[in-house]
Amino acid sequence: MDSILVTGNGPLNGQIPIAGAKNACLTLMPATLLSEEPLTLTNAPRLSDIRTMTELLQSLGAEVTSMQDGKVLAMSSHDINNHRADYDIVRKMRASILVLGPMLAREGHAVVSLPGGCAIGARPVDLHLKALEALGAELELKDGYVHAKAVGGLKGGTFEFPIVSVGATENALMAATLAKGTTVLKNAAREPEIVDLAHCLRRMGAQIDGEGTSTITIQGVDRLGGATHPVVTDRIELGTFMLAPAICGGRVELLGGRRDLVEAFCLKLEQAGVHIEETEKGLIVDRNGSRVKAVDVTTEPFPGFPTDLQAQMMALLCTADGTSVLEEKIFENRFMHAPELIRMGASIDVQGGHATVHGVEKLKGAPVMATDLRASVSLILAGLAAEGETVVNRVYHLDRGYERVEEKLEGVGAKIERVTG
Ligand code: EPZ
């Protein structure tokens, strides 16, 4: 199992390129199942999750060809010859549930394994199922699988999400494009990845209005065509790497960064005393040595502060001047990075969904354990500014969501290396 060694090495300077969004790509790829025509994605990120989704789509009979060192994914689902998404693939990546809506809409039946929970929470998929039932799907849960059918095809309907769900909105949005009649999704997720999916589906011929707002209206069509679509910039990778100069000091330009994708996060960074500047090529983050100030953070659905940046923000606040309170309102168990940061000398008190961080002058390097994707990178960020060496174990989590993280950080002066174990 690989580990990453990080040694505090002073301010960072230079440029970091930001890749296409993992969480956009993981819903854009299943969209190929909606059409017999080819769908090509450009600006795709090179990540293990993308390879897992490729494996899943190929197991259903889709052709997926990775080109240009993985940045282009040429897909075609002309012949779907298997309608069962097996547990051994789905358990590796929960986003596999996103093949359910498209397969049901195009083929009228699908059998998809329930994904099960993960480290950050139980993560049920009940809202995915309820939304598809509102479109006329008949679902039966048996032996850990969802057996879905839509006799005579899906029909347009109205569904109001009781809580905002990114994945359930994506599943319902994709299914509704081929449902007969009009679908209205209320209290829909507004994340940029949903907007990107809607843009891609529209390129394929779907009739969609309202993406990015809480109400999305879809007029079903008989069939969708092909398209070529660029994957939107990864706002979570962007926010993650913006924190590197914020934590270490220095001046780093994030190439491809767009402030509109991370507005709530930028406001918090600026409140903490970090300078952010928009340039033609992206965003510059500059912290000129003055200590960051403590700020309070509450995670919310977009456009609020993203839960996927909570762990990384905590790494910054560990050495802030003052006490910060982080409230995690999306997932029930997303503070597992806290005990690891405490091993590095942080002062953090976790009570349920709240973590109170008392800023200390400096963290000290230590061997730490990555528990989930975003926690892993939060430990690397903490190690960048800690005294001495930090060894982050179990970095397979990291490779799911960040391409070549050590190269990108080394490129701006970080002392970091991967040890293959
Ligand atoms: C997506 O997960 C992202 N994953 C997550 O990123 C992200 O943290 C999350 O959205 C929130 O922004 C992908 O896009 C692949 P949800 P998703 O449905 O769709 C509950 C990362 O690090 N819920 O918006 O699974 C759920 O338990 C990952 O890249 C139900 O109760 O998230 C959670 O508490 C981690 N029933 C809340 O809703 C359901 O049917 C929000 O979940 C679905 C969700």
CSV table of C-alpha atoms and ligand atoms in Angstrom, one decimal:
chain,number,residue,atom,x,y,z
A,1,MET,CA,0.0,0.0,0.0
A,2,ASP,CA,1.4,3.4,-1.0
A,3,SER,CA,2.2,6.1,1.5
A,4,ILE,CA,2.9,9.8,1.0
A,5,LEU,CA,5.8,11.5,2.8
A,6,VAL,CA,5.4,15.3,3.3
A,7,THR,CA,7.9,17.6,5.0
A,8,GLY,CA,7.2,21.2,6.0
A,9,ASN,CA,9.2,23.2,3.5
A,10,GLY,CA,8.1,26.9,3.7
A,11,PRO,CA,6.1,29.0,1.3
A,12,LEU,CA,4.8,27.6,-2.0
A,13,ASN,CA,5.1,29.5,-5.3
A,14,GLY,CA,4.2,28.7,-8.9
A,15,GLN,CA,1.2,27.3,-10.8
A,16,ILE,CA,-1.0,24.2,-10.3
A,17,PRO,CA,-3.3,23.0,-13.2
A,18,ILE,CA,-6.8,22.0,-12.1
A,19,ALA,CA,-8.3,18.9,-13.7
A,20,GLY,CA,-11.9,18.1,-14.8
A,21,ALA,CA,-14.3,17.4,-12.1
A,22,LYS,CA,-14.5,13.8,-10.7
A,23,ASN,CA,-18.0,14.3,-9.6
A,24,ALA,CA,-19.1,15.7,-12.9
A,25,CYS,CA,-17.4,12.9,-14.9
A,26,LEU,CA,-19.0,10.2,-12.7
A,27,THR,CA,-22.5,11.3,-13.8
A,28,LEU,CA,-21.6,12.3,-17.4
A,29,MET,CA,-20.2,8.8,-18.1
A,30,PRO,CA,-23.4,6.9,-17.3
A,31,ALA,CA,-25.3,9.4,-19.6
A,32,THR,CA,-23.8,7.5,-22.5
A,33,LEU,CA,-26.4,4.7,-21.7
A,34,LEU,CA,-29.2,7.1,-22.7
A,35,SER,CA,-28.2,7.1,-26.4
A,36,GLU,CA,-27.1,4.8,-29.2
A,37,GLU,CA,-24.9,7.5,-30.5
A,38,PRO,CA,-21.3,8.1,-29.3
A,39,LEU,CA,-20.7,10.5,-26.4
A,40,THR,CA,-17.2,11.8,-26.0
A,41,LEU,CA,-15.9,13.6,-22.9
A,42,THR,CA,-12.9,15.9,-23.0
A,43,ASN,CA,-11.0,17.4,-20.0
A,44,ALA,CA,-11.7,14.1,-18.1
A,45,PRO,CA,-9.6,13.6,-14.9
A,46,ARG,CA,-7.2,10.6,-14.7
A,47,LEU,CA,-8.5,9.0,-11.5
A,48,SER,CA,-9.1,5.4,-10.2
A,49,ASP,CA,-12.9,6.2,-9.8
A,50,ILE,CA,-13.0,7.0,-13.5
A,51,ARG,CA,-11.4,3.7,-14.3
A,52,THR,CA,-14.0,1.9,-12.0
A,53,MET,CA,-16.9,3.6,-13.9
A,54,THR,CA,-15.2,2.6,-17.2
A,55,GLU,CA,-15.1,-1.0,-16.0
A,56,LEU,CA,-18.8,-0.8,-14.9
A,57,LEU,CA,-20.0,0.6,-18.2
A,58,GLN,CA,-18.0,-1.9,-20.2
A,59,SER,CA,-19.6,-4.7,-18.1
A,60,LEU,CA,-23.0,-3.5,-19.4
A,61,GLY,CA,-21.8,-3.7,-23.0
A,62,ALA,CA,-20.8,0.0,-23.5
A,63,GLU,CA,-17.6,0.7,-25.4
A,64,VAL,CA,-15.3,3.2,-23.5
A,65,THR,CA,-12.0,4.2,-25.0
A,66,SER,CA,-9.6,6.3,-23.0
A,67,MET,CA,-7.4,8.5,-25.2
A,68,GLN,CA,-4.9,11.3,-24.8
A,69,ASP,CA,-3.5,9.9,-21.6
A,70,GLY,CA,-7.0,9.6,-20.1
A,71,LYS,CA,-8.1,13.1,-20.8
A,72,VAL,CA,-10.6,12.0,-23.5
A,73,LEU,CA,-13.2,9.3,-23.0
A,74,ALA,CA,-14.9,8.1,-26.2
A,75,MET,CA,-18.0,6.1,-25.3
A,76,SER,CA,-20.7,4.3,-27.2
A,77,SER,CA,-23.6,2.3,-25.8
A,78,HIS,CA,-25.0,1.2,-29.1
A,79,ASP,CA,-25.4,-2.4,-27.7
A,80,ILE,CA,-26.2,-2.7,-24.1
A,81,ASN,CA,-26.0,-6.5,-23.6
A,82,ASN,CA,-26.1,-6.7,-19.8
A,83,HIS,CA,-28.5,-5.0,-17.5
A,84,ARG,CA,-27.0,-6.0,-14.2
A,85,ALA,CA,-24.5,-3.8,-12.3
A,86,ASP,CA,-22.8,-6.2,-10.0
A,87,TYR,CA,-22.0,-5.7,-6.3
A,88,ASP,CA,-18.3,-6.3,-6.8
A,89,ILE,CA,-18.0,-3.2,-8.9
A,90,VAL,CA,-20.7,-1.1,-7.2
A,91,ARG,CA,-19.2,-1.6,-3.7
A,92,LYS,CA,-16.0,-0.1,-4.9
A,93,MET,CA,-17.7,3.1,-5.9
A,94,ARG,CA,-21.1,4.4,-4.8
A,95,ALA,CA,-21.5,6.5,-7.8
A,96,SER,CA,-22.2,3.3,-9.7
A,97,ILE,CA,-25.9,3.7,-8.7
A,98,LEU,CA,-26.0,6.5,-11.4
A,99,VAL,CA,-26.3,3.8,-14.1
A,100,LEU,CA,-29.8,3.0,-12.8
A,101,GLY,CA,-31.7,5.9,-14.1
A,102,PRO,CA,-30.2,6.0,-17.6
A,103,MET,CA,-30.4,2.2,-18.1
A,104,LEU,CA,-34.1,2.1,-16.9
A,105,ALA,CA,-35.0,5.1,-19.2
A,106,ARG,CA,-33.3,3.6,-22.3
A,107,GLU,CA,-33.9,-0.1,-21.8
A,108,GLY,CA,-37.0,-0.3,-19.6
A,109,HIS,CA,-35.3,-2.5,-17.0
A,110,ALA,CA,-32.2,-2.7,-14.8
A,111,VAL,CA,-30.7,-4.6,-11.9
A,112,VAL,CA,-28.3,-2.6,-9.9
A,113,SER,CA,-26.6,-3.5,-6.6
A,114,LEU,CA,-27.3,-1.3,-3.6
A,115,PRO,CA,-24.0,0.6,-3.0
A,116,GLY,CA,-23.9,0.2,0.8
A,117,GLY,CA,-22.5,2.8,3.1
A,118,CYS,CA,-19.0,4.2,3.3
A,119,ALA,CA,-16.7,5.7,6.0
A,120,ILE,CA,-18.5,9.1,6.0
A,121,GLY,CA,-22.0,7.8,6.5
A,122,ALA,CA,-24.8,5.3,5.7
A,123,ARG,CA,-25.5,7.1,2.4
A,124,PRO,CA,-28.8,5.5,1.6
A,125,VAL,CA,-30.2,5.7,-2.0
A,126,ASP,CA,-33.9,5.9,-1.0
A,127,LEU,CA,-34.3,9.3,-2.7
A,128,HIS,CA,-32.9,7.9,-6.0
A,129,LEU,CA,-35.6,5.2,-5.9
A,130,LYS,CA,-38.5,7.4,-4.8
A,131,ALA,CA,-37.7,9.9,-7.6
A,132,LEU,CA,-37.6,7.1,-10.2
A,133,GLU,CA,-40.9,5.7,-8.9
A,134,ALA,CA,-42.4,9.2,-9.4
A,135,LEU,CA,-41.5,8.6,-13.1
A,136,GLY,CA,-43.4,5.3,-13.2
A,137,ALA,CA,-40.6,2.9,-12.3
A,138,GLU,CA,-41.5,-0.3,-10.5
A,139,LEU,CA,-38.8,-1.2,-8.1
A,140,GLU,CA,-38.2,-4.3,-6.0
A,141,LEU,CA,-35.3,-4.7,-3.5
A,142,LYS,CA,-34.0,-8.3,-3.5
A,143,ASP,CA,-30.7,-9.8,-2.3
A,144,GLY,CA,-29.1,-6.4,-2.0
A,145,TYR,CA,-30.1,-5.4,-5.6
A,146,VAL,CA,-32.6,-3.0,-6.9
A,147,HIS,CA,-34.7,-4.7,-9.6
A,148,ALA,CA,-36.2,-1.9,-11.7
A,149,LYS,CA,-38.6,-2.0,-14.6
A,150,ALA,CA,-40.6,0.6,-16.5
A,151,VAL,CA,-43.3,-1.3,-18.5
A,152,GLY,CA,-44.2,0.9,-21.5
A,153,GLY,CA,-41.3,3.3,-20.6
A,154,LEU,CA,-41.0,6.0,-17.9
A,155,LYS,CA,-43.6,8.7,-17.7
A,156,GLY,CA,-43.0,12.4,-16.8
A,157,GLY,CA,-44.0,13.2,-13.2
A,158,THR,CA,-43.4,15.7,-10.4
A,159,PHE,CA,-41.1,14.9,-7.5
A,160,GLU,CA,-40.1,17.1,-4.6
A,161,PHE,CA,-36.8,16.0,-2.8
A,162,PRO,CA,-37.3,16.1,1.0
A,163,ILE,CA,-33.6,16.9,1.3
A,164,VAL,CA,-31.2,18.0,-1.4
A,165,SER,CA,-29.4,15.1,-2.9
A,166,VAL,CA,-26.8,15.5,-5.7
A,167,GLY,CA,-26.9,11.9,-6.9
A,168,ALA,CA,-30.6,11.5,-6.7
A,169,THR,CA,-31.1,14.7,-8.7
A,170,GLU,CA,-28.6,13.3,-11.3
A,171,ASN,CA,-30.3,10.0,-11.6
A,172,ALA,CA,-33.8,11.5,-11.9
A,173,LEU,CA,-32.6,14.2,-14.4
A,174,MET,CA,-31.0,11.6,-16.7
A,175,ALA,CA,-34.1,9.3,-16.5
A,176,ALA,CA,-36.5,12.1,-17.2
A,177,THR,CA,-34.9,13.1,-20.5
A,178,LEU,CA,-36.5,10.0,-22.1
A,179,ALA,CA,-39.7,9.8,-20.0
A,180,LYS,CA,-42.9,10.5,-21.9
A,181,GLY,CA,-44.2,14.0,-21.0
A,182,THR,CA,-43.0,16.6,-18.6
A,183,THR,CA,-41.0,16.1,-15.4
A,184,VAL,CA,-40.6,18.7,-12.6
A,185,LEU,CA,-37.9,18.1,-10.0
A,186,LYS,CA,-38.4,20.3,-6.9
A,187,ASN,CA,-35.8,21.0,-4.2
A,188,ALA,CA,-33.3,19.7,-6.8
A,189,ALA,CA,-29.5,20.0,-6.1
A,190,ARG,CA,-27.9,23.1,-7.6
A,191,GLU,CA,-24.2,21.9,-7.7
A,192,PRO,CA,-22.1,22.9,-10.8
A,193,GLU,CA,-21.9,19.2,-11.6
A,194,ILE,CA,-25.7,19.1,-12.1
A,195,VAL,CA,-25.4,22.2,-14.4
A,196,ASP,CA,-22.6,20.5,-16.3
A,197,LEU,CA,-24.7,17.3,-16.7
A,198,ALA,CA,-27.7,19.3,-18.0
A,199,HIS,CA,-25.4,21.1,-20.5
A,200,CYS,CA,-24.2,17.7,-21.8
A,201,LEU,CA,-27.7,16.2,-22.0
A,202,ARG,CA,-28.9,19.3,-23.9
A,203,ARG,CA,-26.1,18.8,-26.4
A,204,MET,CA,-27.5,15.3,-26.8
A,205,GLY,CA,-30.9,16.7,-27.6
A,206,ALA,CA,-32.6,16.7,-24.2
A,207,GLN,CA,-35.1,19.5,-23.3
A,208,ILE,CA,-34.1,20.8,-19.9
A,209,ASP,CA,-34.8,24.1,-18.1
A,210,GLY,CA,-33.8,25.4,-14.7
A,211,GLU,CA,-30.6,23.5,-14.0
A,212,GLY,CA,-28.7,25.3,-11.2
A,213,THR,CA,-31.9,26.4,-9.5
A,214,SER,CA,-34.0,24.3,-7.1
A,215,THR,CA,-36.6,23.5,-9.8
A,216,ILE,CA,-35.6,21.6,-13.0
A,217,THR,CA,-38.2,21.0,-15.7
A,218,ILE,CA,-37.6,18.3,-18.3
A,219,GLN,CA,-39.6,17.7,-21.5
A,220,GLY,CA,-39.1,14.0,-22.4
A,221,VAL,CA,-37.9,13.2,-26.0
A,222,ASP,CA,-38.1,9.9,-27.9
A,223,ARG,CA,-34.3,9.5,-28.3
A,224,LEU,CA,-31.1,11.3,-27.6
A,225,GLY,CA,-28.2,11.8,-30.0
A,226,GLY,CA,-24.5,11.9,-29.5
A,227,ALA,CA,-22.3,14.8,-28.3
A,228,THR,CA,-18.8,15.9,-27.4
A,229,HIS,CA,-18.7,17.6,-24.0
A,230,PRO,CA,-15.9,19.2,-21.9
A,231,VAL,CA,-16.0,18.1,-18.2
A,232,VAL,CA,-16.3,21.2,-16.0
A,233,THR,CA,-13.3,22.2,-13.7
A,234,ASP,CA,-13.1,20.3,-10.5
A,235,ARG,CA,-14.2,22.8,-7.8
A,236,ILE,CA,-13.1,20.5,-5.0
A,237,GLU,CA,-9.6,20.0,-6.4
A,238,LEU,CA,-9.5,23.7,-6.9
A,239,GLY,CA,-10.5,24.5,-3.3
A,240,THR,CA,-8.1,21.9,-2.0
A,241,PHE,CA,-5.1,23.3,-3.8
A,242,MET,CA,-6.1,26.9,-3.0
A,243,LEU,CA,-5.5,25.9,0.6
A,244,ALA,CA,-1.9,24.8,0.0
A,245,PRO,CA,-0.5,28.4,-0.2
A,246,ALA,CA,-3.1,29.5,2.4
A,247,ILE,CA,-1.6,27.0,4.8
A,248,CYS,CA,2.1,27.4,3.8
A,249,GLY,CA,2.2,31.0,2.8
A,250,GLY,CA,3.4,32.0,-0.7
A,251,ARG,CA,1.6,32.8,-4.0
A,252,VAL,CA,0.2,30.1,-6.3
A,253,GLU,CA,-1.9,30.4,-9.4
A,254,LEU,CA,-4.6,27.7,-9.9
A,255,LEU,CA,-4.8,27.2,-13.7
A,256,GLY,CA,-8.4,26.8,-14.9
A,257,GLY,CA,-9.8,27.9,-11.5
A,258,ARG,CA,-13.1,29.8,-11.6
A,259,ARG,CA,-14.3,31.8,-8.6
A,260,ASP,CA,-18.0,31.2,-9.4
A,261,LEU,CA,-17.5,27.5,-8.7
A,262,VAL,CA,-16.1,28.2,-5.1
A,263,GLU,CA,-17.7,31.5,-4.1
A,264,ALA,CA,-18.7,30.5,-0.6
A,265,PHE,CA,-15.3,28.9,0.0
A,266,CYS,CA,-13.5,32.0,-1.3
A,267,LEU,CA,-15.5,34.3,1.1
A,268,LYS,CA,-14.4,32.1,4.1
A,269,LEU,CA,-10.8,32.2,2.9
A,270,GLU,CA,-10.9,36.0,2.6
A,271,GLN,CA,-12.5,36.3,6.0
A,272,ALA,CA,-9.5,34.3,7.3
A,273,GLY,CA,-7.2,36.8,5.8
A,274,VAL,CA,-6.1,35.0,2.6
A,275,HIS,CA,-5.9,37.1,-0.6
A,276,ILE,CA,-7.6,35.8,-3.8
A,277,GLU,CA,-7.2,37.3,-7.2
A,278,GLU,CA,-8.9,36.4,-10.5
A,279,THR,CA,-6.6,36.2,-13.5
A,280,GLU,CA,-7.0,35.3,-17.2
A,281,LYS,CA,-5.7,31.8,-16.5
A,282,GLY,CA,-7.5,31.2,-13.2
A,283,LEU,CA,-7.2,32.2,-9.6
A,284,ILE,CA,-4.1,33.4,-7.6
A,285,VAL,CA,-4.0,32.7,-3.8
A,286,ASP,CA,-1.6,34.7,-1.8
A,287,ARG,CA,-0.8,34.6,1.9
A,288,ASN,CA,2.0,36.9,2.7
A,289,GLY,CA,3.0,35.4,6.0
A,290,SER,CA,0.5,37.0,8.4
A,291,ARG,CA,-1.2,34.3,10.4
A,292,VAL,CA,-4.7,33.3,9.2
A,293,LYS,CA,-7.7,34.2,11.4
A,294,ALA,CA,-10.1,31.7,12.9
A,295,VAL,CA,-13.5,31.5,11.0
A,296,ASP,CA,-16.6,29.5,11.6
A,297,VAL,CA,-17.8,27.1,8.8
A,298,THR,CA,-21.1,25.3,8.2
A,299,THR,CA,-21.4,22.9,5.3
A,300,GLU,CA,-24.5,23.2,3.1
A,301,PRO,CA,-25.7,22.2,-0.4
A,302,PHE,CA,-24.4,24.4,-3.2
A,303,PRO,CA,-24.1,27.4,-3.3
A,304,GLY,CA,-23.2,27.0,0.4
A,305,PHE,CA,-19.8,25.9,1.8
A,306,PRO,CA,-19.1,22.4,0.2
A,307,THR,CA,-18.9,19.4,2.6
A,308,ASP,CA,-16.1,18.1,0.3
A,309,LEU,CA,-13.9,21.0,1.4
A,310,GLN,CA,-14.6,20.8,5.2
A,311,ALA,CA,-11.7,18.5,6.0
A,312,GLN,CA,-9.3,20.5,4.0
A,313,MET,CA,-10.5,23.8,5.6
A,314,MET,CA,-10.0,22.2,9.1
A,315,ALA,CA,-6.4,21.7,8.2
A,316,LEU,CA,-6.0,25.4,7.6
A,317,LEU,CA,-7.8,26.4,10.8
A,318,CYS,CA,-5.6,24.1,13.0
A,319,THR,CA,-3.0,26.9,13.0
A,320,ALA,CA,-5.3,29.9,12.8
A,321,ASP,CA,-5.2,32.7,15.3
A,322,GLY,CA,-8.3,31.9,17.5
A,323,THR,CA,-11.0,29.3,17.8
A,324,SER,CA,-13.1,28.1,14.8
A,325,VAL,CA,-16.3,26.0,14.8
A,326,LEU,CA,-17.0,23.7,11.9
A,327,GLU,CA,-20.5,22.4,11.5
A,328,GLU,CA,-20.9,19.4,9.2
A,329,LYS,CA,-24.6,19.3,8.1
A,330,ILE,CA,-24.4,16.9,5.1
A,331,PHE,CA,-22.9,13.7,6.4
A,332,GLU,CA,-23.2,12.1,9.8
A,333,ASN,CA,-19.5,11.0,10.2
A,334,ARG,CA,-17.2,13.3,8.4
A,335,PHE,CA,-14.7,14.4,11.1
A,336,MET,CA,-12.4,11.3,10.9
A,337,HIS,CA,-9.5,13.5,9.9
A,338,ALA,CA,-9.8,15.2,13.3
A,339,PRO,CA,-8.1,12.5,15.4
A,340,GLU,CA,-5.3,12.3,12.9
A,341,LEU,CA,-4.8,16.1,13.0
A,342,ILE,CA,-4.7,15.8,16.8
A,343,ARG,CA,-1.8,13.4,16.4
A,344,MET,CA,0.0,16.2,14.6
A,345,GLY,CA,-0.6,18.5,17.6
A,346,ALA,CA,-3.9,20.1,16.6
A,347,SER,CA,-6.4,21.0,19.4
A,348,ILE,CA,-9.8,19.9,18.2
A,349,ASP,CA,-13.0,19.0,20.1
A,350,VAL,CA,-15.6,17.0,18.2
A,351,GLN,CA,-19.1,16.9,19.5
A,352,GLY,CA,-21.6,15.2,17.1
A,353,GLY,CA,-21.8,17.4,14.0
A,354,HIS,CA,-19.6,20.2,15.4
A,355,ALA,CA,-15.8,20.4,15.6
A,356,THR,CA,-14.3,23.2,17.7
A,357,VAL,CA,-10.7,24.0,16.5
A,358,HIS,CA,-8.4,26.0,18.9
A,359,GLY,CA,-5.6,27.3,16.7
A,360,VAL,CA,-2.0,26.4,17.7
A,361,GLU,CA,1.2,28.0,16.4
A,362,LYS,CA,2.5,25.0,14.5
A,363,LEU,CA,1.7,21.3,13.8
A,364,LYS,CA,4.3,18.6,14.1
A,365,GLY,CA,4.8,15.9,11.5
A,366,ALA,CA,3.6,12.4,12.5
A,367,PRO,CA,2.5,9.1,10.9
A,368,VAL,CA,-1.2,9.4,10.1
A,369,MET,CA,-3.9,7.3,8.6
A,370,ALA,CA,-6.2,8.4,5.7
A,371,THR,CA,-9.8,7.2,6.1
A,372,ASP,CA,-11.6,8.7,3.2
A,373,LEU,CA,-10.8,10.7,0.1
A,374,ARG,CA,-11.0,14.2,1.4
A,375,ALA,CA,-9.6,13.4,4.8
A,376,SER,CA,-6.5,12.0,3.1
A,377,VAL,CA,-5.7,15.3,1.3
A,378,SER,CA,-6.5,17.3,4.5
A,379,LEU,CA,-3.6,15.4,6.2
A,380,ILE,CA,-1.3,16.1,3.3
A,381,LEU,CA,-2.2,19.8,3.5
A,382,ALA,CA,-1.5,19.8,7.3
A,383,GLY,CA,1.8,18.1,6.6
A,384,LEU,CA,2.9,20.8,4.1
A,385,ALA,CA,3.3,23.3,6.9
A,386,ALA,CA,4.1,21.0,9.9
A,387,GLU,CA,7.5,20.8,11.5
A,388,GLY,CA,9.2,17.6,10.3
A,389,GLU,CA,7.9,14.7,8.4
A,390,THR,CA,4.3,13.4,8.0
A,391,VAL,CA,3.7,10.0,6.6
A,392,VAL,CA,0.1,9.6,5.2
A,393,ASN,CA,-0.8,5.9,4.9
A,394,ARG,CA,-3.6,4.3,2.9
A,395,VAL,CA,-3.3,6.8,0.0
A,396,TYR,CA,-5.4,4.6,-2.3
A,397,HIS,CA,-8.2,6.8,-1.0
A,398,LEU,CA,-6.4,9.8,-2.4
A,399,ASP,CA,-5.9,8.4,-5.9
A,400,ARG,CA,-9.7,8.1,-6.2
A,401,GLY,CA,-10.1,11.9,-6.4
A,402,TYR,CA,-6.8,13.6,-7.0
A,403,GLU,CA,-4.6,13.0,-10.1
A,404,ARG,CA,-0.9,13.0,-9.4
A,405,VAL,CA,-1.2,15.1,-6.2
A,406,GLU,CA,2.4,14.8,-5.2
A,407,GLU,CA,3.6,16.1,-8.7
A,408,LYS,CA,1.2,19.1,-8.5
A,409,LEU,CA,2.4,20.1,-5.1
A,410,GLU,CA,6.1,19.3,-5.8
A,411,GLY,CA,5.7,21.7,-8.8
A,412,VAL,CA,5.2,24.6,-6.4
A,413,GLY,CA,8.0,23.8,-4.0
A,414,ALA,CA,6.5,21.2,-1.6
A,415,LYS,CA,8.7,18.5,-0.2
A,416,ILE,CA,6.6,15.5,-0.9
A,417,GLU,CA,7.1,12.0,-2.3
A,418,ARG,CA,5.2,8.8,-2.8
A,419,VAL,CA,6.6,5.6,-1.2
A,420,THR,CA,5.3,2.5,-2.9
A,421,GLY,CA,4.8,-0.1,-0.3
B,1,EPZ,C1,-22.2,13.6,-4.0
B,1,EPZ,O1,-22.5,12.4,-3.2
B,1,EPZ,C2,-20.7,13.6,-4.2
B,1,EPZ,N1,-20.3,12.4,-4.9
B,1,EPZ,C3,-20.0,13.6,-2.8
B,1,EPZ,O2,-18.6,13.7,-3.0
B,1,EPZ,C4,-20.5,14.9,-2.1
B,1,EPZ,O3,-20.0,14.9,-0.8
B,1,EPZ,C5,-22.1,14.9,-2.0
B,1,EPZ,O4,-22.6,14.8,-3.3
B,1,EPZ,C6,-22.6,16.2,-1.4
B,1,EPZ,O5,-22.2,17.3,-2.1
B,1,EPZ,C7,-20.4,12.3,-6.2
B,1,EPZ,O6,-20.9,13.2,-6.8
B,1,EPZ,C8,-19.9,11.1,-6.9
B,1,EPZ,P1,-26.0,13.4,-1.7
B,1,EPZ,P2,-24.1,11.9,-3.1
B,1,EPZ,O7,-27.0,12.5,-2.3
B,1,EPZ,O8,-24.8,12.2,-4.3
B,1,EPZ,C9,-28.4,11.8,2.1
B,1,EPZ,C10,-16.4,13.1,-2.7
B,1,EPZ,O9,-15.6,13.3,-1.8
B,1,EPZ,N2,-29.1,11.0,1.1
B,1,EPZ,O10,-26.1,14.9,-2.1
B,1,EPZ,O11,-24.0,10.5,-2.6
B,1,EPZ,C11,-26.9,11.4,2.2
B,1,EPZ,O12,-26.8,10.3,3.1
B,1,EPZ,C12,-17.8,12.7,-2.5
B,1,EPZ,O13,-16.1,13.4,-3.9
B,1,EPZ,C13,-30.2,10.2,1.5
B,1,EPZ,O14,-30.6,10.2,2.7
B,1,EPZ,O15,-24.5,12.9,-1.9
B,1,EPZ,C14,-26.3,12.7,2.7
B,1,EPZ,O16,-26.5,12.8,4.1
B,1,EPZ,C15,-18.1,12.3,-1.0
B,1,EPZ,N3,-30.9,9.5,0.6
B,1,EPZ,C16,-27.1,13.8,2.0
B,1,EPZ,O17,-28.4,13.1,1.6
B,1,EPZ,C17,-30.5,9.4,-0.7
B,1,EPZ,O18,-31.2,8.7,-1.5
B,1,EPZ,C18,-26.5,14.4,0.7
B,1,EPZ,O19,-26.1,13.3,-0.1
B,1,EPZ,C19,-29.4,10.2,-1.1
B,1,EPZ,C20,-28.7,10.9,-0.2
